[in-house]
């Protein structure tokens, strides 16, 4: 019996054990997700009835703003409220070896023995946008395992790291004094995705200026009646200060999402993006099989010789994929 067959037969048992709080079962399920195992359709089907109930909160910001420390303290505050918490901490991977330090896990050792907390470090594996390609399915695993709140901490690569907004119900953007001047506050990109801004390390010089810059940026935005106005919270996560204010702001945004029907819209958009990504993955796999054959090479030869235009070749390629 092949290993994949054995794993396939284990999926219902693993899901059941994960729902009972077995951390090893959760770890194995996420490993199946990260490895792109062929049992993923079966796993997704087993998890589907147990998903869609957890709040998903994303944390992003430049390196050094204190994302891991803030995440650690948020876990503490959420556990004090009785929530079961899952954390996905995405670390950058080496472009040479594909490995990653996974240092975020090191900063969250306070919760290592808490059965109500599951922390998983994930390598980005070259995926752009600050997340791992496996993150959406890993969120489903944690939801299926009974987590009330899932925290997603992104790589921390800079202003283009906006993918987390499409996956989270509420997105926190962390800033710190001395990380840039007022011009940074009005740049397009990462600052536009925030539902809550956190000015961390607020005990440092320049914190008041950073707070004012963000408030000024928010004031420049155009909003219709009832639209969400991003909250700005000060914190010193290393001392646990301001964490309750962050939780309050997240709860307030969660209430607004439900009241205005935005939660359903965001989750439907998330599901659409997930379906699209899976479909594109299947198409890429089929494209790979075509590259191994003669069809694509023949089309490329005709295009290079001027006998066929690339759009017509692409249409023919798609027709061939549809037939397969």
Tab-separated table of C-alpha atoms in Angstrom:
chain	number	residue	atom	x	y	z
A	1	UNK	CA	0.000	0.000	0.000
A	2	UNK	CA	1.448	3.381	-1.007
A	3	UNK	CA	2.084	6.144	1.526
A	4	UNK	CA	-0.468	8.406	-0.189
A	5	UNK	CA	-3.161	5.719	0.136
A	6	UNK	CA	-2.391	5.298	3.835
A	7	UNK	CA	-2.574	9.090	4.327
A	8	UNK	CA	-5.844	9.236	2.417
A	9	UNK	CA	-7.398	6.689	4.730
A	10	UNK	CA	-6.054	8.647	7.711
A	11	UNK	CA	-7.710	11.955	6.757
A	12	UNK	CA	-11.061	11.454	8.581
A	13	UNK	CA	-9.210	10.208	11.663
A	14	UNK	CA	-6.764	13.131	11.553
A	15	UNK	CA	-9.597	15.662	11.259
A	16	UNK	CA	-11.413	14.033	14.172
A	17	UNK	CA	-8.281	14.080	16.312
A	18	UNK	CA	-7.571	17.699	15.339
A	19	UNK	CA	-11.065	18.707	16.440
A	20	UNK	CA	-10.371	17.032	19.770
A	21	UNK	CA	-7.344	19.291	20.233
A	22	UNK	CA	-4.569	16.923	19.172
A	23	UNK	CA	-1.737	19.258	18.144
A	24	UNK	CA	0.093	16.480	16.277
A	25	UNK	CA	-2.951	15.847	14.108
A	26	UNK	CA	-3.187	19.564	13.303
A	27	UNK	CA	0.515	19.598	12.444
A	28	UNK	CA	0.148	16.605	10.141
A	29	UNK	CA	-2.843	18.139	8.358
A	30	UNK	CA	-0.970	21.400	7.728
A	31	UNK	CA	2.028	19.408	6.496
A	32	UNK	CA	-0.252	17.707	3.968
A	33	UNK	CA	-1.418	21.169	2.885
A	34	UNK	CA	2.110	22.582	2.586
A	35	UNK	CA	3.358	19.599	0.600
A	36	UNK	CA	0.457	19.808	-1.864
A	37	UNK	CA	-0.443	16.189	-1.158
A	38	UNK	CA	-2.887	14.479	-3.514
A	39	UNK	CA	-5.311	13.923	-0.611
A	40	UNK	CA	-6.021	17.673	-0.393
A	41	UNK	CA	-9.477	17.398	-2.048
A	42	UNK	CA	-10.461	14.761	0.512
A	43	UNK	CA	-9.039	16.875	3.318
A	44	UNK	CA	-10.889	19.995	2.142
A	45	UNK	CA	-14.150	18.044	1.964
A	46	UNK	CA	-13.655	16.718	5.506
A	47	UNK	CA	-12.920	20.209	6.870
A	48	UNK	CA	-15.678	22.084	5.011
A	49	UNK	CA	-18.485	21.476	7.576
A	50	UNK	CA	-16.282	22.847	10.366
A	51	UNK	CA	-15.015	26.061	8.720
A	52	UNK	CA	-16.271	29.625	8.423
A	53	UNK	CA	-16.726	30.287	12.133
A	54	UNK	CA	-13.335	31.635	13.219
A	55	UNK	CA	-12.307	35.266	13.137
A	56	UNK	CA	-9.237	35.695	10.952
A	57	UNK	CA	-6.959	38.580	11.920
A	58	UNK	CA	-3.923	39.533	9.831
A	59	UNK	CA	-0.877	41.368	11.167
A	60	UNK	CA	1.552	43.000	8.790
A	61	UNK	CA	4.145	45.744	8.710
A	62	UNK	CA	7.800	46.334	8.006
A	63	UNK	CA	10.486	44.195	9.664
A	64	UNK	CA	11.314	45.419	13.149
A	65	UNK	CA	7.949	46.960	14.056
A	66	UNK	CA	7.193	44.221	16.581
A	67	UNK	CA	4.755	41.938	14.771
A	68	UNK	CA	5.800	38.768	16.595
A	69	UNK	CA	5.798	40.442	19.996
A	70	UNK	CA	2.371	41.950	19.330
A	71	UNK	CA	1.053	38.583	18.129
A	72	UNK	CA	2.392	36.939	21.281
A	73	UNK	CA	0.603	39.463	23.491
A	74	UNK	CA	-2.625	39.223	21.464
A	75	UNK	CA	-2.612	35.470	22.021
A	76	UNK	CA	-2.296	36.096	25.758
A	77	UNK	CA	-5.212	38.553	25.756
A	78	UNK	CA	-7.447	36.315	23.634
A	79	UNK	CA	-6.716	33.308	25.818
A	80	UNK	CA	-7.696	35.371	28.860
A	81	UNK	CA	-11.074	35.822	27.161
A	82	UNK	CA	-11.393	32.064	26.769
A	83	UNK	CA	-10.741	31.880	23.031
A	84	UNK	CA	-8.940	29.023	21.364
A	85	UNK	CA	-6.255	30.612	19.193
A	86	UNK	CA	-4.348	29.497	16.118
A	87	UNK	CA	-1.299	31.360	14.803
A	88	UNK	CA	0.229	31.102	11.343
A	89	UNK	CA	3.558	32.924	11.314
A	90	UNK	CA	5.045	33.211	7.822
A	91	UNK	CA	8.810	33.610	7.601
A	92	UNK	CA	10.892	34.451	4.511
A	93	UNK	CA	12.653	31.543	2.862
A	94	UNK	CA	16.123	31.429	1.364
A	95	UNK	CA	16.187	31.898	-2.422
A	96	UNK	CA	19.135	29.490	-2.488
A	97	UNK	CA	18.176	26.611	-0.207
A	98	UNK	CA	14.449	27.191	0.271
A	99	UNK	CA	14.959	26.965	4.033
A	100	UNK	CA	13.775	29.423	6.661
A	101	UNK	CA	14.816	30.323	10.197
A	102	UNK	CA	11.182	30.314	11.404
A	103	UNK	CA	12.177	32.747	14.117
A	104	UNK	CA	8.634	33.907	14.908
A	105	UNK	CA	8.024	30.609	16.682
A	106	UNK	CA	10.980	31.361	18.951
A	107	UNK	CA	9.368	34.617	20.107
A	108	UNK	CA	6.126	32.863	21.112
A	109	UNK	CA	7.499	30.257	23.505
A	110	UNK	CA	5.247	31.645	26.258
A	111	UNK	CA	2.350	29.637	24.806
A	112	UNK	CA	4.220	26.468	23.824
A	113	UNK	CA	2.560	24.361	26.535
A	114	UNK	CA	-0.940	25.882	26.280
A	115	UNK	CA	-3.329	23.314	24.713
A	116	UNK	CA	-5.631	26.180	23.707
A	117	UNK	CA	-2.995	27.674	21.383
A	118	UNK	CA	-1.579	26.242	18.178
A	119	UNK	CA	1.371	28.054	16.581
A	120	UNK	CA	2.667	27.078	13.153
A	121	UNK	CA	5.615	28.691	11.413
A	122	UNK	CA	5.430	28.511	7.635
A	123	UNK	CA	8.064	29.282	5.036
A	124	UNK	CA	6.979	31.648	2.260
A	125	UNK	CA	8.858	29.421	-0.241
A	126	UNK	CA	9.279	32.333	-2.631
A	127	UNK	CA	5.575	33.213	-2.690
A	128	UNK	CA	5.092	36.980	-3.030
A	129	UNK	CA	2.659	39.117	-1.036
A	130	UNK	CA	3.931	38.251	2.438
A	131	UNK	CA	2.206	34.872	2.799
A	132	UNK	CA	2.784	31.256	1.834
A	133	UNK	CA	0.774	29.729	-1.003
A	134	UNK	CA	-0.523	27.174	1.512
A	135	UNK	CA	-1.794	29.781	3.997
A	136	UNK	CA	-5.493	29.776	2.924
A	137	UNK	CA	-5.789	26.007	3.334
A	138	UNK	CA	-3.823	26.140	6.603
A	139	UNK	CA	-6.404	28.641	7.898
A	140	UNK	CA	-9.099	26.083	7.055
A	141	UNK	CA	-7.247	23.449	9.045
A	142	UNK	CA	-7.097	25.690	12.122
A	143	UNK	CA	-10.771	26.610	11.741
A	144	UNK	CA	-11.624	22.942	11.442
A	145	UNK	CA	-9.563	22.230	14.542
A	146	UNK	CA	-11.865	24.480	16.551
A	147	UNK	CA	-9.872	27.723	16.749
A	148	UNK	CA	-12.093	30.721	17.561
A	149	UNK	CA	-9.476	33.187	16.320
A	150	UNK	CA	-6.742	32.666	13.723
A	151	UNK	CA	-3.883	35.177	13.702
A	152	UNK	CA	-1.817	35.425	10.513
A	153	UNK	CA	1.537	37.155	10.839
A	154	UNK	CA	3.052	38.005	7.478
A	155	UNK	CA	6.682	37.961	6.362
A	156	UNK	CA	7.167	41.699	6.767
A	157	UNK	CA	8.629	42.655	3.426
A	158	UNK	CA	7.409	46.184	2.876
A	159	UNK	CA	4.761	48.299	1.187
A	160	UNK	CA	3.663	45.723	-1.386
A	161	UNK	CA	2.761	43.115	1.211
A	162	UNK	CA	-1.005	43.364	0.829
A	163	UNK	CA	-2.157	39.782	0.179
A	164	UNK	CA	-3.111	39.299	3.825
A	165	UNK	CA	-6.017	41.735	3.366
A	166	UNK	CA	-7.698	39.298	0.996
A	167	UNK	CA	-7.448	36.502	3.566
A	168	UNK	CA	-8.204	38.268	6.857
A	169	UNK	CA	-11.485	39.567	8.226
A	170	UNK	CA	-9.572	42.317	10.013
A	171	UNK	CA	-6.105	43.559	9.034
A	172	UNK	CA	-3.741	45.204	11.508
A	173	UNK	CA	-0.899	47.286	10.086
A	174	UNK	CA	1.884	47.874	12.580
A	175	UNK	CA	4.076	50.948	12.463
A	176	UNK	CA	6.874	52.205	14.668
A	177	UNK	CA	8.521	55.593	15.225
A	178	UNK	CA	11.632	56.185	13.179
A	179	UNK	CA	10.625	53.811	10.367
A	180	UNK	CA	10.034	56.647	7.897
A	181	UNK	CA	8.831	60.232	7.583
A	182	UNK	CA	5.346	61.596	6.908
A	183	UNK	CA	5.637	60.754	3.207
A	184	UNK	CA	5.484	57.054	4.115
A	185	UNK	CA	2.063	57.632	5.607
A	186	UNK	CA	0.492	58.657	2.311
A	187	UNK	CA	2.098	56.095	-0.001
A	188	UNK	CA	-0.154	53.615	-1.776
A	189	UNK	CA	0.167	49.986	-0.827
A	190	UNK	CA	0.358	48.434	2.585
A	191	UNK	CA	-1.097	51.392	4.493
A	192	UNK	CA	-4.267	51.286	2.396
A	193	UNK	CA	-5.267	47.820	3.590
A	194	UNK	CA	-5.422	48.601	7.317
A	195	UNK	CA	-8.615	48.241	9.299
A	196	UNK	CA	-6.643	49.052	12.447
A	197	UNK	CA	-3.305	50.850	12.673
A	198	UNK	CA	-1.065	50.015	15.608
A	199	UNK	CA	1.664	52.504	16.459
A	200	UNK	CA	3.920	50.123	18.350
A	201	UNK	CA	6.926	51.099	20.473
A	202	UNK	CA	4.912	54.177	21.397
A	203	UNK	CA	7.324	54.971	24.220
A	204	UNK	CA	9.952	56.039	21.694
A	205	UNK	CA	10.653	59.530	20.425
A	206	UNK	CA	8.595	60.333	17.370
A	207	UNK	CA	5.586	58.202	18.341
A	208	UNK	CA	3.316	61.236	18.596
A	209	UNK	CA	4.392	62.390	15.132
A	210	UNK	CA	3.729	58.931	13.661
A	211	UNK	CA	0.295	58.883	15.300
A	212	UNK	CA	-0.550	62.310	13.866
A	213	UNK	CA	0.708	61.350	10.396
A	214	UNK	CA	-1.548	58.299	10.293
A	215	UNK	CA	-4.538	60.243	11.576
A	216	UNK	CA	-3.866	62.858	8.939
A	217	UNK	CA	-3.686	60.220	6.209
A	218	UNK	CA	-6.989	58.734	7.349
A	219	UNK	CA	-8.558	62.185	7.356
A	220	UNK	CA	-7.646	62.640	3.691
A	221	UNK	CA	-9.578	59.538	2.674
A	222	UNK	CA	-13.064	59.799	1.214
A	223	UNK	CA	-15.732	57.696	2.912
A	224	UNK	CA	-19.427	57.355	2.437
A	225	UNK	CA	-21.932	57.276	5.297
A	226	UNK	CA	-21.427	54.233	7.476
A	227	UNK	CA	-18.063	53.260	5.956
A	228	UNK	CA	-15.371	52.043	8.320
A	229	UNK	CA	-12.862	54.601	9.515
A	230	UNK	CA	-9.584	52.850	10.417
A	231	UNK	CA	-8.760	52.977	14.115
A	232	UNK	CA	-5.334	54.077	15.340
A	233	UNK	CA	-4.040	52.500	18.534
A	234	UNK	CA	-0.840	53.084	20.473
A	235	UNK	CA	0.983	50.150	22.050
A	236	UNK	CA	4.210	49.041	23.656
A	237	UNK	CA	3.855	45.326	22.980
A	238	UNK	CA	7.126	44.428	24.698
A	239	UNK	CA	5.535	45.579	27.978
A	240	UNK	CA	2.013	44.395	27.167
A	241	UNK	CA	0.744	47.966	27.004
A	242	UNK	CA	-2.094	48.854	24.639
A	243	UNK	CA	-2.931	45.231	23.814
A	244	UNK	CA	-6.436	45.500	25.287
A	245	UNK	CA	-6.988	48.563	23.099
A	246	UNK	CA	-5.996	46.537	20.028
A	247	UNK	CA	-8.422	43.764	20.965
A	248	UNK	CA	-11.167	46.352	21.489
A	249	UNK	CA	-10.491	47.882	18.062
A	250	UNK	CA	-10.563	44.432	16.418
A	251	UNK	CA	-13.856	43.632	18.154
A	252	UNK	CA	-15.304	46.967	17.069
A	253	UNK	CA	-14.331	46.282	13.465
A	254	UNK	CA	-15.785	42.789	13.717
A	255	UNK	CA	-19.111	44.253	14.840
A	256	UNK	CA	-19.080	46.705	11.949
A	257	UNK	CA	-18.371	43.888	9.476
A	258	UNK	CA	-21.427	41.956	10.639
A	259	UNK	CA	-23.694	44.997	10.870
A	260	UNK	CA	-22.943	46.152	7.316
A	261	UNK	CA	-22.806	42.745	5.643
A	262	UNK	CA	-19.118	43.239	4.901
A	263	UNK	CA	-18.046	40.055	6.663
A	264	UNK	CA	-20.044	37.919	4.247
A	265	UNK	CA	-18.751	39.900	1.268
A	266	UNK	CA	-15.126	39.536	2.364
A	267	UNK	CA	-15.459	35.824	3.007
A	268	UNK	CA	-17.147	35.231	-0.347
A	269	UNK	CA	-14.327	37.174	-2.032
A	270	UNK	CA	-11.820	35.041	-0.107
A	271	UNK	CA	-13.551	31.855	-1.249
A	272	UNK	CA	-13.593	33.087	-4.857
A	273	UNK	CA	-9.852	33.796	-4.733
A	274	UNK	CA	-9.232	30.363	-3.216
A	275	UNK	CA	-11.261	28.606	-5.931
A	276	UNK	CA	-9.451	30.592	-8.614
A	277	UNK	CA	-6.045	29.701	-7.173
A	278	UNK	CA	-6.897	25.988	-7.115
A	279	UNK	CA	-8.216	26.108	-10.693
A	280	UNK	CA	-5.098	27.937	-11.883
A	281	UNK	CA	-2.953	25.352	-10.134
A	282	UNK	CA	-4.698	22.592	-12.074
A	283	UNK	CA	-4.194	24.522	-15.320
A	284	UNK	CA	-0.494	25.017	-14.571
A	285	UNK	CA	-0.132	21.292	-13.961
A	286	UNK	CA	-1.778	20.574	-17.297
A	287	UNK	CA	0.459	23.157	-18.946
A	288	UNK	CA	3.426	21.262	-17.548
A	289	UNK	CA	2.198	18.050	-19.118
A	290	UNK	CA	1.783	19.864	-22.435
A	291	UNK	CA	5.348	21.122	-22.256
A	292	UNK	CA	6.505	17.535	-21.988
A	293	UNK	CA	4.636	16.673	-25.199
A	294	UNK	CA	4.894	18.051	-28.725
A	295	UNK	CA	1.782	20.273	-28.860
A	296	UNK	CA	3.230	23.389	-27.248
A	297	UNK	CA	6.524	23.031	-29.089
A	298	UNK	CA	4.683	22.810	-32.407
A	299	UNK	CA	2.647	25.922	-31.639
A	300	UNK	CA	5.789	27.802	-30.560
A	301	UNK	CA	7.504	26.837	-33.807
A	302	UNK	CA	4.594	28.148	-35.879
A	303	UNK	CA	4.507	31.428	-33.926
A	304	UNK	CA	8.279	31.890	-34.277
A	305	UNK	CA	8.005	31.264	-38.019
A	306	UNK	CA	5.232	33.835	-38.422
A	307	UNK	CA	2.676	31.203	-39.439
A	308	UNK	CA	0.453	31.814	-36.406
A	309	UNK	CA	-0.070	34.717	-34.046
A	310	UNK	CA	0.433	34.127	-30.296
A	311	UNK	CA	-3.209	34.850	-29.409
A	312	UNK	CA	-4.461	32.211	-31.837
A	313	UNK	CA	-1.853	29.807	-30.474
A	314	UNK	CA	-2.988	30.508	-26.931
A	315	UNK	CA	-6.619	29.857	-27.870
A	316	UNK	CA	-5.629	26.555	-29.438
A	317	UNK	CA	-3.637	25.674	-26.331
A	318	UNK	CA	-6.658	26.403	-24.133
A	319	UNK	CA	-8.835	24.269	-26.396
A	320	UNK	CA	-6.356	21.435	-25.951
A	321	UNK	CA	-6.456	21.898	-22.155
A	322	UNK	CA	-10.246	21.796	-22.207
A	323	UNK	CA	-10.195	18.529	-24.133
A	324	UNK	CA	-7.803	17.011	-21.597
